[in-house]
Every structure is written in C-alpha cells, then in structure tokens.
C-alpha cells in the first residue's frame, strides 16, 4: 500500500512540477518555449490572402484592407506581411 501511495505522490509531484516549469519557460520565452507570434492560423491566412490580393492588384482599397489587418493583428510586423507597406512608405 505504501508503494502505491509513493507512486501516486511521485506522479503528482512530477506532473505539477513539469506544469509549473513549462509555464515559467513559456512566460519567459526561454529555450523555444512559448509562441513568439500570437496570431491564430486562420487569422494569419487572412493576412496572407490580403497581401496576395494587394500584390496582384495594388489598389487603394486593397492597401487599406491590408493596413487595417496589420493594425489589428500584427502591429510590429513580425510576420513580414507588412513589408510591402514599408516599401510604399520609403518610396513616397
């Protein structure tokens, strides 16, 4: 009976310790834990589609739609989708 209690206690400590360590590493972003970019896959797909539409036909309407998406979802432009916007600013 004591060995079963020891196994369960070890399991509980291991699980809680691993969860605590994983949470700490994710919050600090150490050793590859934690996402660098917190954009959902489907939202990122919308941004890529807007960028493709702008690349295909660089109209004012497409530029505004892409700019709106960037402001709402990727202000620091970590995805690189807004590089076309930076190039447009440099050209003006």
PDB file of C-alpha atoms in Angstrom:
ATOM      1  CA  UNK A   1       0.000   0.000   0.000  1.00  0.00           C
ATOM      2  CA  UNK A   2       2.817   2.413   0.788  1.00  0.00           C
ATOM      3  CA  UNK A   3       4.498   1.770  -2.555  1.00  0.00           C
ATOM      4  CA  UNK A   4       1.232   2.654  -4.356  1.00  0.00           C
ATOM      5  CA  UNK A   5       0.962   5.870  -2.336  1.00  0.00           C
ATOM      6  CA  UNK A   6       4.608   6.648  -3.162  1.00  0.00           C
ATOM      7  CA  UNK A   7       3.983   6.095  -6.874  1.00  0.00           C
ATOM      8  CA  UNK A   8       0.931   8.369  -6.836  1.00  0.00           C
ATOM      9  CA  UNK A   9       2.765  11.052  -4.865  1.00  0.00           C
ATOM     10  CA  UNK A  10       5.701  10.919  -7.296  1.00  0.00           C
ATOM     11  CA  UNK A  11       3.309  11.166 -10.228  1.00  0.00           C
ATOM     12  CA  UNK A  12       1.559  14.187  -8.724  1.00  0.00           C
ATOM     13  CA  UNK A  13       4.820  15.995  -7.912  1.00  0.00           C
ATOM     14  CA  UNK A  14       6.230  15.228 -11.351  1.00  0.00           C
ATOM     15  CA  UNK A  15       3.106  16.446 -13.137  1.00  0.00           C
ATOM     16  CA  UNK A  16       2.757  19.635 -11.097  1.00  0.00           C
ATOM     17  CA  UNK A  17       6.469  20.386 -11.269  1.00  0.00           C
ATOM     18  CA  UNK A  18       6.521  19.867 -15.035  1.00  0.00           C
ATOM     19  CA  UNK A  19       3.478  22.076 -15.487  1.00  0.00           C
ATOM     20  CA  UNK A  20       4.984  24.804 -13.338  1.00  0.00           C
ATOM     21  CA  UNK A  21       8.325  24.650 -15.147  1.00  0.00           C
ATOM     22  CA  UNK A  22       6.628  24.640 -18.575  1.00  0.00           C
ATOM     23  CA  UNK A  23       4.524  27.658 -17.634  1.00  0.00           C
ATOM     24  CA  UNK A  24       7.568  29.538 -16.395  1.00  0.00           C
ATOM     25  CA  UNK A  25       9.560  28.778 -19.549  1.00  0.00           C
ATOM     26  CA  UNK A  26       6.649  29.791 -21.789  1.00  0.00           C
ATOM     27  CA  UNK A  27       6.157  33.090 -19.980  1.00  0.00           C
ATOM     28  CA  UNK A  28       9.836  33.914 -20.182  1.00  0.00           C
ATOM     29  CA  UNK A  29      10.131  32.573 -23.733  1.00  0.00           C
ATOM     30  CA  UNK A  30      13.231  30.557 -22.914  1.00  0.00           C
ATOM     31  CA  UNK A  31      14.638  27.641 -24.933  1.00  0.00           C
ATOM     32  CA  UNK A  32      11.991  27.885 -27.628  1.00  0.00           C
ATOM     33  CA  UNK A  33       9.030  27.606 -25.285  1.00  0.00           C
ATOM     34  CA  UNK A  34       6.113  29.899 -25.887  1.00  0.00           C
ATOM     35  CA  UNK A  35       4.987  31.373 -29.162  1.00  0.00           C
ATOM     36  CA  UNK A  36       6.835  34.376 -30.493  1.00  0.00           C
ATOM     37  CA  UNK A  37       3.809  35.387 -32.500  1.00  0.00           C
ATOM     38  CA  UNK A  38       0.321  35.054 -31.090  1.00  0.00           C
ATOM     39  CA  UNK A  39      -1.739  35.056 -34.279  1.00  0.00           C
ATOM     40  CA  UNK A  40      -4.152  32.217 -34.934  1.00  0.00           C
ATOM     41  CA  UNK A  41      -3.524  30.206 -38.075  1.00  0.00           C
ATOM     42  CA  UNK A  42      -6.789  31.256 -39.741  1.00  0.00           C
ATOM     43  CA  UNK A  43      -6.173  34.937 -38.953  1.00  0.00           C
ATOM     44  CA  UNK A  44      -2.684  34.638 -40.423  1.00  0.00           C
ATOM     45  CA  UNK A  45      -4.264  33.087 -43.519  1.00  0.00           C
ATOM     46  CA  UNK A  46      -6.476  36.160 -43.901  1.00  0.00           C
ATOM     47  CA  UNK A  47      -3.415  38.398 -43.712  1.00  0.00           C
ATOM     48  CA  UNK A  48      -1.600  36.346 -46.340  1.00  0.00           C
ATOM     49  CA  UNK A  49      -4.663  36.491 -48.594  1.00  0.00           C
ATOM     50  CA  UNK A  50      -4.866  40.272 -48.215  1.00  0.00           C
ATOM     51  CA  UNK A  51      -1.165  40.549 -49.038  1.00  0.00           C
ATOM     52  CA  UNK A  52      -1.621  38.354 -52.134  1.00  0.00           C
ATOM     53  CA  UNK A  53      -4.578  40.479 -53.259  1.00  0.00           C
ATOM     54  CA  UNK A  54      -2.519  43.636 -52.822  1.00  0.00           C
ATOM     55  CA  UNK A  55       0.451  42.137 -54.682  1.00  0.00           C
ATOM     56  CA  UNK A  56      -1.805  41.101 -57.556  1.00  0.00           C
ATOM     57  CA  UNK A  57      -3.697  44.397 -57.758  1.00  0.00           C
ATOM     58  CA  UNK A  58      -2.187  47.245 -55.683  1.00  0.00           C
ATOM     59  CA  UNK A  59      -5.272  49.426 -55.437  1.00  0.00           C
ATOM     60  CA  UNK A  60      -6.059  51.888 -52.676  1.00  0.00           C
ATOM     61  CA  UNK A  61      -8.854  49.647 -51.397  1.00  0.00           C
ATOM     62  CA  UNK A  62      -6.554  46.615 -51.125  1.00  0.00           C
ATOM     63  CA  UNK A  63      -3.891  48.724 -49.408  1.00  0.00           C
ATOM     64  CA  UNK A  64      -6.398  49.993 -46.830  1.00  0.00           C
ATOM     65  CA  UNK A  65      -7.699  46.485 -46.138  1.00  0.00           C
ATOM     66  CA  UNK A  66      -4.161  45.173 -45.612  1.00  0.00           C
ATOM     67  CA  UNK A  67      -3.259  48.175 -43.450  1.00  0.00           C
ATOM     68  CA  UNK A  68      -6.360  47.637 -41.290  1.00  0.00           C
ATOM     69  CA  UNK A  69      -5.472  43.947 -40.816  1.00  0.00           C
ATOM     70  CA  UNK A  70      -1.898  44.837 -39.885  1.00  0.00           C
ATOM     71  CA  UNK A  71      -3.009  47.405 -37.311  1.00  0.00           C
ATOM     72  CA  UNK A  72      -5.405  44.950 -35.676  1.00  0.00           C
ATOM     73  CA  UNK A  73      -3.351  41.738 -35.779  1.00  0.00           C
ATOM     74  CA  UNK A  74       0.353  42.433 -36.341  1.00  0.00           C
ATOM     75  CA  UNK A  75       1.352  45.986 -35.375  1.00  0.00           C
ATOM     76  CA  UNK A  76       5.093  45.240 -35.076  1.00  0.00           C
ATOM     77  CA  UNK A  77       5.014  43.368 -38.443  1.00  0.00           C
ATOM     78  CA  UNK A  78       6.597  40.182 -37.092  1.00  0.00           C
ATOM     79  CA  UNK A  79       5.031  38.147 -39.876  1.00  0.00           C
ATOM     80  CA  UNK A  80       6.633  40.243 -42.613  1.00  0.00           C
ATOM     81  CA  UNK A  81       3.279  40.633 -44.355  1.00  0.00           C
ATOM     82  CA  UNK A  82       3.501  44.397 -43.980  1.00  0.00           C
ATOM     83  CA  UNK A  83       6.869  44.672 -45.736  1.00  0.00           C
ATOM     84  CA  UNK A  84       5.067  45.907 -48.822  1.00  0.00           C
ATOM     85  CA  UNK A  85       3.648  48.762 -46.736  1.00  0.00           C
ATOM     86  CA  UNK A  86       7.118  49.780 -45.548  1.00  0.00           C
ATOM     87  CA  UNK A  87       8.362  49.739 -49.140  1.00  0.00           C
ATOM     88  CA  UNK A  88       5.479  52.016 -50.115  1.00  0.00           C
ATOM     89  CA  UNK A  89       6.356  54.490 -47.361  1.00  0.00           C
ATOM     90  CA  UNK A  90      10.004  54.555 -48.408  1.00  0.00           C
ATOM     91  CA  UNK A  91       9.020  55.293 -51.997  1.00  0.00           C
ATOM     92  CA  UNK A  92       6.956  58.356 -51.066  1.00  0.00           C
TER      93      UNK A  92
END
